[in-house]
Amino acid sequence: MRKGLYIGILGLLAVLVSIGGVALFYWDYQSQLAQNVLLEKKLKEAQETSKEAIVTRRVSAQLEEIAYQQKDISDQQRQEALHQKQIADEMRMHAEYEQKKALEAQQVAIEAYSEMEAQKRLADQHREEAVAAQMKADTLARLALVRSLSSEALSQYEAGNGELAALLCYSAWKFTVENHGDIYQPTLFNALSALSDQYDYKDLHNGPIRSMCLVDSMLVTASQEGEVALWRVRTDEVELDTVICQDARFDLRHIRVDRAGNGWAAAYDGHVLKIDLRKKRVSKTYETGLIAPVGLVASDRSLWLMTRRGQLFRSALDEIRFEEIYAHDQEILTFTDSAQGLLFGDRTGAVYTIGREGQATCLLSGSGQGVTCLNGERPGQLFVGHKNGLIKQVDLETHHTRNLVSHVSSLTGMVLFGEHLLSSSLDGSVRLWRLDGERITSSEVYSSSNWIHTLAFWNPGLMVIVGDEKGRCARFSISPEQMANEIKRHLSRNLTKEEWQYYIGELAEYEAYR
């Protein structure tokens, strides 16, 4: 039984082995079949790839051939471009050459034109210089003629030929103005001053006029006989308004007007008069005991008075009560106000400024000649008038001094206007000084046989007013134009052609003045 079982098992195993062999063979067959199919597919793909490679090689060969053809064409085009560039460069170089030639020709033309213009300008310049030189020569000749005519006018005037003198003087004035000359040139000014005869005199005061004060168009004068007069100043006259005081007890030496319009007069014996100029009367008299005043200043709210003995006193304006604030060790000759402050000069020739509290500072050392008049209207500048007639112009910064010499006696007044200085003296003269040149010149604008004590100047009309020892108030103009117009107004005829030819000649065409 066991043997049959073994045989059955062996048979079953044989069957199973057979089935396994068949299955293995079938799997091997299928695998071989799949491999064949794959090989055929790869073969086909290889064949297709081979065909594509052949086509690609042919296309590449064709493209390469086309590329060579394009390269040949490109080389030909580049050669043509280079050829064209060479032609263009040659043309450009030729054009530049022609342009350079054109520019050179243009430059030559410009230089020739410029040379022509330069020559023309030079010729014009020489012509203008010649014309200017001729005009300058003519101008100088006419201005030289002015001096000659002015001198001749004075000579004819002194000889009694007033009519001819006036004609010559007016001709000199006219040529000066037309040729832009100096209308204050001394010879011309002296002739105008002498021939215009425009002096006006007022003999009101009985005593010497020692002081005057000009405020706007109002003039106040004071005399040694105690007279105070109020005047109205106009362009062509000084007219008496009112005699405010006539009291011979008061030897009045100085008069000033304060900002409130009140007048203050100081007498030699120490009296001080307060004058109400609105009501035109003396409102109050003060007996101060301050004898021999040399100056009076009304400023701000104070009244300042300095005596010959060297004492400076100050008082409030609203209540006159003088107190001494400074004492000098020398005799004082003059005291005034200025841009530098309060000034005084002593008998040694020294000049001092003094502060409001009495601090004195020396501005100019003494020279031995007493100082009788001071003007410090301009900051940094001082005009000092001495007893011997000398005037010093002092620069207070550099201490440079210029001497003005003409007066022969004590200076009594100095007034500045523009670049001119007016001065009066006890020698009886008033002089006009020209200050803006290297050389200072002066003209005598007024002369009197009497001492001149005081001087005032009214700028609107260039009017000078002086007061003298005899009580005379004199008025005159220092305007050359006004003097010339006054001369012309009184001309009774013209120069004859013979006179014109003799005195003037060919320097100017004949002209009638009337």
Short mmCIF file of C-alpha atoms in Angstrom, two decimals:
data_model
loop_
_atom_site.label_atom_id
_atom_site.label_comp_id
_atom_site.label_asym_id
_atom_site.label_seq_id
_atom_site.Cartn_x
_atom_site.Cartn_y
_atom_site.Cartn_z
CA MET A 1 0.00 0.00 0.00
CA ARG A 2 2.78 2.27 0.84
CA LYS A 3 4.38 1.32 -2.43
CA GLY A 4 1.28 2.36 -4.32
CA LEU A 5 1.25 5.62 -2.41
CA TYR A 6 4.86 6.25 -3.39
CA ILE A 7 4.11 5.43 -6.96
CA GLY A 8 1.13 7.80 -6.90
CA ILE A 9 3.20 10.55 -5.44
CA LEU A 10 5.95 9.95 -7.94
CA GLY A 11 3.42 10.03 -10.73
CA LEU A 12 1.97 13.22 -9.42
CA LEU A 13 5.45 14.67 -9.23
CA ALA A 14 6.13 13.60 -12.77
CA VAL A 15 2.95 15.25 -13.92
CA LEU A 16 3.84 18.37 -12.04
CA VAL A 17 7.34 18.35 -13.51
CA SER A 18 5.89 17.95 -16.97
CA ILE A 19 3.47 20.77 -16.42
CA GLY A 20 6.35 22.90 -15.10
CA GLY A 21 8.46 22.07 -18.12
CA VAL A 22 5.66 22.95 -20.47
CA ALA A 23 5.07 26.19 -18.57
CA LEU A 24 8.76 27.01 -18.65
CA PHE A 25 8.95 26.33 -22.33
CA TYR A 26 5.93 28.46 -22.97
CA TRP A 27 7.36 31.34 -20.93
CA ASP A 28 10.69 30.99 -22.77
CA TYR A 29 8.88 30.98 -26.06
CA GLN A 30 6.89 34.07 -25.20
CA SER A 31 9.99 35.79 -23.98
CA GLN A 32 11.83 34.95 -27.21
CA LEU A 33 8.87 36.13 -29.19
CA ALA A 34 8.77 39.48 -27.30
CA GLN A 35 12.49 39.89 -27.77
CA ASN A 36 12.14 39.31 -31.49
CA VAL A 37 9.39 41.91 -31.66
CA LEU A 38 11.60 44.36 -29.73
CA LEU A 39 14.53 43.64 -32.01
CA GLU A 40 12.39 44.21 -35.06
CA LYS A 41 11.14 47.49 -33.57
CA LYS A 42 14.69 48.63 -32.81
CA LEU A 43 15.76 47.57 -36.29
CA LYS A 44 12.97 49.63 -37.78
CA GLU A 45 13.89 52.54 -35.54
CA ALA A 46 17.52 52.17 -36.55
CA GLN A 47 16.53 52.09 -40.17
CA GLU A 48 14.36 55.20 -39.66
CA THR A 49 17.18 56.93 -37.80
CA SER A 50 19.59 56.01 -40.57
CA LYS A 51 17.24 57.46 -43.13
CA GLU A 52 16.83 60.66 -41.07
CA ALA A 53 20.61 60.91 -40.68
CA ILE A 54 21.02 60.60 -44.40
CA VAL A 55 18.41 63.30 -44.94
CA THR A 56 20.03 65.45 -42.26
CA ARG A 57 23.44 65.05 -43.83
CA ARG A 58 22.02 66.01 -47.17
CA VAL A 59 20.24 69.01 -45.66
CA SER A 60 23.40 69.94 -43.76
CA ALA A 61 25.40 69.66 -46.93
CA GLN A 62 22.90 71.87 -48.71
CA LEU A 63 22.90 74.37 -45.81
CA GLU A 64 26.66 74.34 -45.75
CA GLU A 65 26.71 75.00 -49.45
CA ILE A 66 24.21 77.84 -48.98
CA ALA A 67 26.33 79.17 -46.09
CA TYR A 68 29.41 79.18 -48.29
CA GLN A 69 27.42 80.95 -50.94
CA GLN A 70 26.17 83.50 -48.34
CA LYS A 71 29.73 83.93 -47.09
CA ASP A 72 30.92 84.62 -50.62
CA ILE A 73 28.11 87.13 -51.05
CA SER A 74 28.91 88.68 -47.63
CA ASP A 75 32.60 88.89 -48.52
CA GLN A 76 31.71 90.57 -51.78
CA GLN A 77 29.38 92.97 -49.96
CA ARG A 78 32.05 93.71 -47.33
CA GLN A 79 34.57 94.38 -50.05
CA GLU A 80 32.05 96.64 -51.74
CA ALA A 81 31.33 98.37 -48.42
CA LEU A 82 35.03 98.87 -47.82
CA HIS A 83 35.35 100.24 -51.30
CA GLN A 84 32.41 102.58 -50.75
CA LYS A 85 33.84 103.63 -47.37
CA GLN A 86 37.16 104.36 -49.02
CA ILE A 87 35.37 106.46 -51.61
CA ALA A 88 33.37 108.19 -48.83
CA ASP A 89 36.54 108.84 -46.81
CA GLU A 90 38.21 110.31 -49.86
CA MET A 91 35.17 112.50 -50.49
CA ARG A 92 35.03 113.53 -46.82
CA MET A 93 38.73 114.36 -46.81
CA HIS A 94 38.23 116.36 -49.96
CA ALA A 95 35.23 118.11 -48.42
CA GLU A 96 37.23 118.86 -45.26
CA TYR A 97 40.05 120.19 -47.36
CA GLU A 98 37.67 122.39 -49.30
CA GLN A 99 36.01 123.49 -46.05
CA LYS A 100 39.40 124.31 -44.56
CA LYS A 101 40.25 126.33 -47.64
CA ALA A 102 36.89 128.07 -47.37
CA LEU A 103 37.46 128.80 -43.65
CA GLU A 104 40.94 130.08 -44.36
CA ALA A 105 39.56 132.28 -47.08
CA GLN A 106 36.79 133.42 -44.72
CA GLN A 107 39.34 134.11 -41.96
CA VAL A 108 41.44 136.10 -44.38
CA ALA A 109 38.33 138.04 -45.34
CA ILE A 110 37.39 138.56 -41.67
CA GLU A 111 40.91 139.67 -40.80
CA ALA A 112 40.91 142.01 -43.74
CA TYR A 113 37.51 143.35 -42.66
CA SER A 114 38.64 143.58 -39.04
CA GLU A 115 41.76 145.40 -40.10
CA MET A 116 39.64 147.73 -42.15
CA GLU A 117 37.27 148.24 -39.17
CA ALA A 118 40.23 148.73 -36.83
CA GLN A 119 41.70 151.28 -39.18
CA LYS A 120 38.29 152.93 -39.41
CA ARG A 121 37.92 152.94 -35.63
CA LEU A 122 41.43 154.26 -35.25
CA ALA A 123 40.69 156.95 -37.76
CA ASP A 124 37.42 157.76 -35.95
CA GLN A 125 39.26 157.78 -32.62
CA HIS A 126 41.93 160.09 -33.98
CA ARG A 127 39.25 162.30 -35.44
CA GLU A 128 37.33 162.33 -32.13
CA GLU A 129 40.54 163.01 -30.23
CA ALA A 130 41.33 165.82 -32.59
CA VAL A 131 37.83 167.24 -32.18
CA ALA A 132 38.02 166.80 -28.39
CA ALA A 133 41.46 168.37 -28.30
CA GLN A 134 40.21 171.27 -30.36
CA MET A 135 37.14 171.61 -28.15
CA LYS A 136 39.34 171.43 -25.05
CA ALA A 137 41.67 174.00 -26.52
CA ASP A 138 38.70 176.22 -27.37
CA THR A 139 37.25 175.69 -23.89
CA LEU A 140 40.56 176.51 -22.22
CA ALA A 141 40.91 179.52 -24.46
CA ARG A 142 37.42 180.71 -23.51
CA LEU A 143 38.09 180.10 -19.81
CA ALA A 144 41.35 182.04 -20.14
CA LEU A 145 39.29 184.73 -21.84
CA VAL A 146 36.99 184.70 -18.78
CA ARG A 147 39.88 185.74 -16.54
CA SER A 148 40.88 188.42 -19.00
CA LEU A 149 37.33 189.77 -19.33
CA SER A 150 36.82 189.67 -15.54
CA SER A 151 40.02 191.61 -14.91
CA GLU A 152 39.16 194.08 -17.64
CA ALA A 153 35.66 194.49 -16.22
CA LEU A 154 37.10 195.39 -12.80
CA SER A 155 39.55 197.81 -14.41
CA GLN A 156 36.79 199.51 -16.41
CA TYR A 157 34.60 199.64 -13.29
CA GLU A 158 37.34 201.29 -11.24
CA ALA A 159 37.92 203.72 -14.13
CA GLY A 160 34.27 204.75 -14.04
CA ASN A 161 33.17 202.92 -17.21
CA GLY A 162 30.39 201.01 -15.50
CA GLU A 163 28.40 200.21 -18.65
CA LEU A 164 31.29 198.58 -20.51
CA ALA A 165 32.41 196.88 -17.29
CA ALA A 166 28.97 195.31 -16.85
CA LEU A 167 28.94 194.03 -20.45
CA LEU A 168 32.39 192.48 -20.09
CA CYS A 169 31.53 190.94 -16.72
CA TYR A 170 28.31 189.40 -18.04
CA SER A 171 30.22 188.02 -21.05
CA ALA A 172 32.74 186.43 -18.68
CA TRP A 173 29.91 184.84 -16.67
CA LYS A 174 28.18 183.52 -19.81
CA PHE A 175 31.37 181.96 -21.22
CA THR A 176 32.07 180.34 -17.83
CA VAL A 177 28.64 178.69 -17.68
CA GLU A 178 28.71 177.59 -21.33
CA ASN A 179 32.15 176.01 -20.92
CA HIS A 180 31.42 174.40 -17.52
CA GLY A 181 33.97 176.54 -15.74
CA ASP A 182 34.22 177.42 -12.06
CA ILE A 183 31.59 180.07 -11.31
CA TYR A 184 33.37 180.76 -8.01
CA GLN A 185 36.70 181.42 -9.73
CA PRO A 186 38.02 184.40 -7.71
CA THR A 187 38.57 186.89 -10.56
CA LEU A 188 35.10 186.28 -12.01
CA PHE A 189 33.43 186.22 -8.60
CA ASN A 190 35.09 189.49 -7.58
CA ALA A 191 33.89 191.14 -10.79
CA LEU A 192 30.33 189.82 -10.35
CA SER A 193 30.31 190.91 -6.72
CA ALA A 194 31.55 194.41 -7.50
CA LEU A 195 29.35 195.05 -10.53
CA SER A 196 26.09 193.51 -9.30
CA ASP A 197 25.90 196.16 -6.57
CA GLN A 198 23.29 194.16 -4.70
CA TYR A 199 24.24 195.17 -1.17
CA ASP A 200 21.41 196.22 1.12
CA TYR A 201 21.99 198.05 4.40
CA LYS A 202 19.78 198.53 7.45
CA ASP A 203 20.90 201.20 9.93
CA LEU A 204 18.53 200.31 12.74
CA HIS A 205 20.75 199.70 15.75
CA ASN A 206 22.41 202.56 17.61
CA GLY A 207 25.12 200.34 19.06
CA PRO A 208 27.44 197.69 17.60
CA ILE A 209 25.60 194.55 16.50
CA ARG A 210 27.42 191.91 18.54
CA SER A 211 25.32 188.83 17.84
CA MET A 212 22.63 187.48 15.53
CA CYS A 213 20.76 184.19 15.31
CA LEU A 214 19.04 182.90 12.16
CA VAL A 215 16.27 180.32 12.57
CA ASP A 216 14.40 179.33 9.39
CA SER A 217 13.31 182.69 7.92
CA MET A 218 13.55 184.59 11.21
CA LEU A 219 16.60 186.65 12.20
CA VAL A 220 17.18 188.03 15.71
CA THR A 221 19.88 190.67 16.27
CA ALA A 222 21.29 192.10 19.51
CA SER A 223 23.43 195.20 20.07
CA GLN A 224 25.62 196.66 22.80
CA GLU A 225 22.99 199.36 23.37
CA GLY A 226 20.49 196.79 24.64
CA GLU A 227 18.60 196.54 21.36
CA VAL A 228 16.93 193.33 20.23
CA ALA A 229 15.28 193.30 16.79
CA LEU A 230 13.29 190.63 14.95
CA TRP A 231 13.65 190.45 11.15
CA ARG A 232 11.92 188.49 8.39
CA VAL A 233 14.28 187.05 5.78
CA ARG A 234 13.14 186.65 2.18
CA THR A 235 14.97 185.68 -1.00
CA ASP A 236 15.79 189.25 -1.97
CA GLU A 237 15.53 191.21 1.27
CA VAL A 238 15.73 191.35 5.05
CA GLU A 239 12.73 193.20 6.43
CA LEU A 240 12.35 194.53 9.97
CA ASP A 241 9.45 192.96 11.84
CA THR A 242 9.68 194.31 15.38
CA VAL A 243 12.07 196.07 17.72
CA ILE A 244 11.60 193.90 20.82
CA CYS A 245 13.89 195.68 23.25
CA GLN A 246 15.65 199.05 23.55
CA ASP A 247 17.28 199.24 26.96
CA ALA A 248 20.74 200.80 27.08
CA ARG A 249 21.36 199.23 30.51
CA PHE A 250 22.13 195.93 28.79
CA ASP A 251 25.39 195.59 26.85
CA LEU A 252 24.21 192.52 24.93
CA ARG A 253 26.96 190.25 23.59
CA HIS A 254 25.29 186.95 22.63
CA ILE A 255 21.81 185.85 21.55
CA ARG A 256 20.50 182.34 20.88
CA VAL A 257 17.11 180.68 20.22
CA ASP A 258 16.12 177.40 21.90
CA ARG A 259 14.01 174.62 20.39
CA ALA A 260 10.85 176.01 21.98
CA GLY A 261 11.31 179.26 20.07
CA ASN A 262 12.43 181.40 23.01
CA GLY A 263 15.31 183.81 22.65
CA TRP A 264 18.09 184.14 25.23
CA ALA A 265 20.41 187.16 25.35
CA ALA A 266 23.49 187.48 27.59
CA ALA A 267 24.76 190.92 28.61
CA TYR A 268 28.32 191.81 29.53
CA ASP A 269 27.34 192.69 33.12
CA GLY A 270 25.81 189.25 33.79
CA HIS A 271 22.15 189.91 32.95
CA VAL A 272 20.34 187.24 30.93
CA LEU A 273 17.15 188.18 29.05
CA LYS A 274 14.46 185.66 28.15
CA ILE A 275 12.62 186.78 25.00
CA ASP A 276 9.21 185.54 23.94
CA LEU A 277 9.54 185.69 20.15
CA ARG A 278 5.89 184.80 19.59
CA LYS A 279 4.63 187.68 21.71
CA LYS A 280 7.66 189.75 20.66
CA ARG A 281 8.63 190.95 24.12
CA VAL A 282 11.16 190.38 26.88
CA SER A 283 9.37 188.02 29.23
CA LYS A 284 11.93 187.93 32.04
CA THR A 285 15.30 189.33 33.10
CA TYR A 286 17.79 187.42 35.28
CA GLU A 287 20.71 188.96 37.15
CA THR A 288 23.24 186.10 37.20
CA GLY A 289 26.47 187.91 38.05
CA LEU A 290 28.27 186.00 35.27
CA ILE A 291 30.35 188.86 33.88
CA ALA A 292 31.99 188.96 30.42
CA PRO A 293 30.32 186.01 28.69
CA VAL A 294 32.22 184.72 25.64
CA GLY A 295 29.50 182.36 24.43
CA LEU A 296 25.95 181.21 25.02
CA VAL A 297 24.46 177.85 23.96
CA ALA A 298 20.79 176.85 24.21
CA SER A 299 20.58 173.09 23.70
CA ASP A 300 18.13 170.41 24.74
CA ARG A 301 16.75 171.56 28.10
CA SER A 302 19.83 173.45 29.22
CA LEU A 303 21.34 176.89 28.84
CA TRP A 304 25.14 177.02 28.83
CA LEU A 305 27.22 180.14 29.45
CA MET A 306 31.00 180.51 29.56
CA THR A 307 32.85 183.53 30.91
CA ARG A 308 36.12 185.07 29.86
CA ARG A 309 37.68 183.94 33.17
CA GLY A 310 37.25 180.29 32.08
CA GLN A 311 34.16 179.26 34.02
CA LEU A 312 31.43 177.16 32.38
CA PHE A 313 27.93 177.37 33.85
CA ARG A 314 24.79 175.38 33.15
CA SER A 315 21.13 176.02 33.97
CA ALA A 316 17.84 174.34 33.22
CA LEU A 317 15.80 176.34 30.71
CA ASP A 318 12.61 176.18 32.71
CA GLU A 319 14.24 177.60 35.85
CA ILE A 320 17.31 179.78 35.40
CA ARG A 321 19.76 178.92 38.16
CA PHE A 322 23.32 178.61 36.90
CA GLU A 323 25.79 176.20 38.46
CA GLU A 324 29.49 176.01 37.66
CA ILE A 325 30.52 172.66 36.16
CA TYR A 326 34.02 173.47 34.84
CA ALA A 327 36.83 175.99 35.37
CA HIS A 328 39.68 176.50 32.88
CA ASP A 329 43.13 177.78 33.85
CA GLN A 330 43.41 180.13 30.86
CA GLU A 331 41.41 183.07 29.60
CA ILE A 332 38.62 181.97 27.23
CA LEU A 333 37.94 183.89 24.01
CA THR A 334 35.14 181.89 22.38
CA PHE A 335 32.54 179.21 23.24
CA THR A 336 30.07 177.45 20.93
CA ASP A 337 28.18 174.25 20.13
CA SER A 338 29.20 171.82 17.36
CA ALA A 339 29.01 168.29 15.98
CA GLN A 340 31.91 167.49 18.33
CA GLY A 341 29.93 168.81 21.32
CA LEU A 342 30.56 171.99 23.27
CA LEU A 343 33.77 173.72 22.13
CA PHE A 344 35.87 176.53 23.52
CA GLY A 345 39.16 178.17 22.59
CA ASP A 346 41.57 179.98 24.90
CA ARG A 347 44.12 182.77 24.58
CA THR A 348 46.99 180.28 24.06
CA GLY A 349 45.43 178.96 20.85
CA ALA A 350 44.26 175.66 22.34
CA VAL A 351 40.84 174.18 21.54
CA TYR A 352 38.85 171.92 23.87
CA THR A 353 35.64 169.97 23.77
CA ILE A 354 33.74 169.63 26.99
CA GLY A 355 31.22 167.01 28.03
CA ARG A 356 27.82 167.71 29.50
CA GLU A 357 29.18 166.89 32.95
CA GLY A 358 32.27 169.07 32.66
CA GLN A 359 34.96 166.70 31.30
CA ALA A 360 37.34 168.69 29.05
CA THR A 361 39.38 167.11 26.23
CA CYS A 362 42.05 168.97 24.26
CA LEU A 363 41.50 168.82 20.48
CA LEU A 364 44.23 171.25 19.41
CA SER A 365 47.32 172.36 21.30
CA GLY A 366 48.07 176.02 21.76
CA SER A 367 50.01 177.91 19.08
CA GLY A 368 50.38 181.22 20.90
CA GLN A 369 47.62 182.95 18.93
CA GLY A 370 44.31 183.16 20.76
CA VAL A 371 41.26 181.41 19.31
CA THR A 372 38.46 183.92 18.66
CA CYS A 373 36.09 181.82 16.53
CA LEU A 374 35.29 178.12 16.07
CA ASN A 375 33.24 176.07 13.61
CA GLY A 376 32.73 172.34 14.15
CA GLU A 377 29.60 171.78 12.07
CA ARG A 378 31.10 168.77 10.29
CA PRO A 379 31.97 165.64 12.29
CA GLY A 380 35.70 165.00 12.37
CA GLN A 381 36.55 168.48 11.06
CA LEU A 382 37.31 171.71 12.83
CA PHE A 383 37.82 175.27 11.59
CA VAL A 384 39.74 177.45 14.02
CA GLY A 385 39.84 181.24 13.66
CA HIS A 386 42.71 183.03 15.40
CA LYS A 387 43.29 186.52 16.70
CA ASN A 388 45.83 187.29 13.95
CA GLY A 389 43.35 186.43 11.16
CA LEU A 390 44.65 182.93 10.42
CA ILE A 391 42.10 180.14 9.87
CA LYS A 392 43.12 176.51 10.40
CA GLN A 393 41.25 173.60 8.82
CA VAL A 394 41.95 170.60 11.08
CA ASP A 395 41.20 166.93 10.41
CA LEU A 396 40.58 165.58 13.91
CA GLU A 397 41.41 161.98 12.90
CA THR A 398 44.68 162.53 11.04
CA HIS A 399 45.51 165.90 12.69
CA HIS A 400 46.34 167.20 9.20
CA THR A 401 46.05 170.99 9.14
CA ARG A 402 45.63 173.43 6.26
CA ASN A 403 46.11 177.17 6.77
CA LEU A 404 43.71 179.68 5.22
CA VAL A 405 45.50 183.03 5.01
CA SER A 406 43.93 186.36 4.01
CA HIS A 407 42.34 188.05 7.01
CA VAL A 408 44.57 190.34 9.05
CA SER A 409 42.57 190.61 12.27
CA SER A 410 40.47 188.52 14.67
CA LEU A 411 37.95 186.11 13.16
CA THR A 412 34.37 186.80 14.29
CA GLY A 413 32.28 184.33 12.28
CA MET A 414 32.60 181.19 10.12
CA VAL A 415 29.83 179.37 8.23
CA LEU A 416 30.14 176.24 6.05
CA PHE A 417 28.02 175.49 2.99
CA GLY A 418 28.88 172.80 0.46
CA GLU A 419 32.61 172.96 -0.21
CA HIS A 420 32.79 176.61 0.78
CA LEU A 421 33.55 178.52 3.96
CA LEU A 422 32.37 182.04 4.72
CA SER A 423 34.43 184.01 7.22
CA SER A 424 34.14 187.46 8.78
CA SER A 425 36.74 189.45 10.65
CA LEU A 426 37.37 192.63 12.61
CA ASP A 427 39.36 193.72 9.54
CA GLY A 428 35.96 194.58 8.00
CA SER A 429 35.93 191.88 5.32
CA VAL A 430 33.91 188.79 4.51
CA ARG A 431 35.69 186.14 2.45
CA LEU A 432 34.44 183.10 0.55
CA TRP A 433 36.85 180.14 0.59
CA ARG A 434 36.86 177.25 -1.90
CA LEU A 435 37.88 174.12 0.04
CA ASP A 436 37.65 171.22 -2.45
CA GLY A 437 40.90 171.79 -4.33
CA GLU A 438 44.51 171.03 -3.48
CA ARG A 439 45.05 174.76 -3.32
CA ILE A 440 42.58 176.78 -1.26
CA THR A 441 41.42 179.99 -2.92
CA SER A 442 39.28 182.82 -1.58
CA SER A 443 37.39 185.88 -2.77
CA GLU A 444 36.49 188.98 -0.84
CA VAL A 445 32.70 189.19 -1.05
CA TYR A 446 32.20 192.16 1.26
CA SER A 447 34.34 194.96 2.60
CA SER A 448 33.60 197.61 5.19
CA SER A 449 35.55 200.27 7.02
CA ASN A 450 33.91 199.07 10.24
CA TRP A 451 34.60 196.05 12.40
CA ILE A 452 32.36 193.10 11.58
CA HIS A 453 31.27 191.40 14.80
CA THR A 454 28.82 188.75 13.59
CA LEU A 455 27.89 186.71 10.52
CA ALA A 456 24.81 184.71 9.44
CA PHE A 457 24.06 182.74 6.28
CA TRP A 458 20.65 181.97 4.76
CA ASN A 459 21.16 179.00 2.44
CA PRO A 460 17.93 179.14 0.36
CA GLY A 461 19.03 182.39 -1.28
CA LEU A 462 22.79 182.07 -0.68
CA MET A 463 22.33 185.23 1.36
CA VAL A 464 24.93 186.59 3.76
CA ILE A 465 24.01 188.93 6.62
CA VAL A 466 26.62 190.75 8.73
CA GLY A 467 26.45 193.10 11.69
CA ASP A 468 29.13 195.73 12.27
CA GLU A 469 30.53 198.14 14.85
CA LYS A 470 28.31 201.02 13.70
CA GLY A 471 25.07 199.06 14.15
CA ARG A 472 24.66 198.46 10.43
CA CYS A 473 23.07 195.23 9.22
CA ALA A 474 24.25 194.45 5.68
CA ARG A 475 22.71 191.86 3.37
CA PHE A 476 24.10 190.53 0.07
CA SER A 477 23.97 187.44 -2.10
CA ILE A 478 26.91 185.21 -2.98
CA SER A 479 25.00 183.44 -5.76
CA PRO A 480 26.96 184.03 -8.99
CA GLU A 481 23.80 183.35 -11.01
CA GLN A 482 21.79 185.91 -9.07
CA MET A 483 24.58 188.48 -9.38
CA ALA A 484 24.85 187.85 -13.15
CA ASN A 485 21.09 188.21 -13.57
CA GLU A 486 21.20 191.46 -11.63
CA ILE A 487 23.95 192.76 -13.94
CA LYS A 488 22.01 191.71 -17.05
CA ARG A 489 18.83 193.33 -15.73
CA HIS A 490 20.57 196.71 -15.63
CA LEU A 491 22.27 196.47 -19.05
CA SER A 492 21.29 199.43 -21.21
CA ARG A 493 22.98 198.31 -24.44
CA ASN A 494 24.89 195.51 -26.20
CA LEU A 495 28.56 195.34 -27.00
CA THR A 496 29.28 196.90 -30.37
CA LYS A 497 30.81 194.57 -32.95
CA GLU A 498 34.03 196.55 -32.69
CA GLU A 499 34.08 196.06 -28.91
CA TRP A 500 33.29 192.36 -29.35
CA GLN A 501 36.12 191.94 -31.83
CA TYR A 502 38.52 193.84 -29.59
CA TYR A 503 37.76 192.12 -26.27
CA ILE A 504 36.51 188.68 -27.38
CA GLY A 505 37.63 188.15 -30.97
CA GLU A 506 36.96 184.94 -32.89
CA LEU A 507 36.54 182.70 -29.85
CA ALA A 508 32.78 183.20 -29.89
CA GLU A 509 30.23 184.45 -32.35
CA TYR A 510 28.78 187.88 -31.73
CA GLU A 511 25.76 187.82 -29.44
CA ALA A 512 23.35 190.45 -28.23
CA TYR A 513 22.37 190.31 -24.54
CA ARG A 514 19.36 192.61 -24.72
#
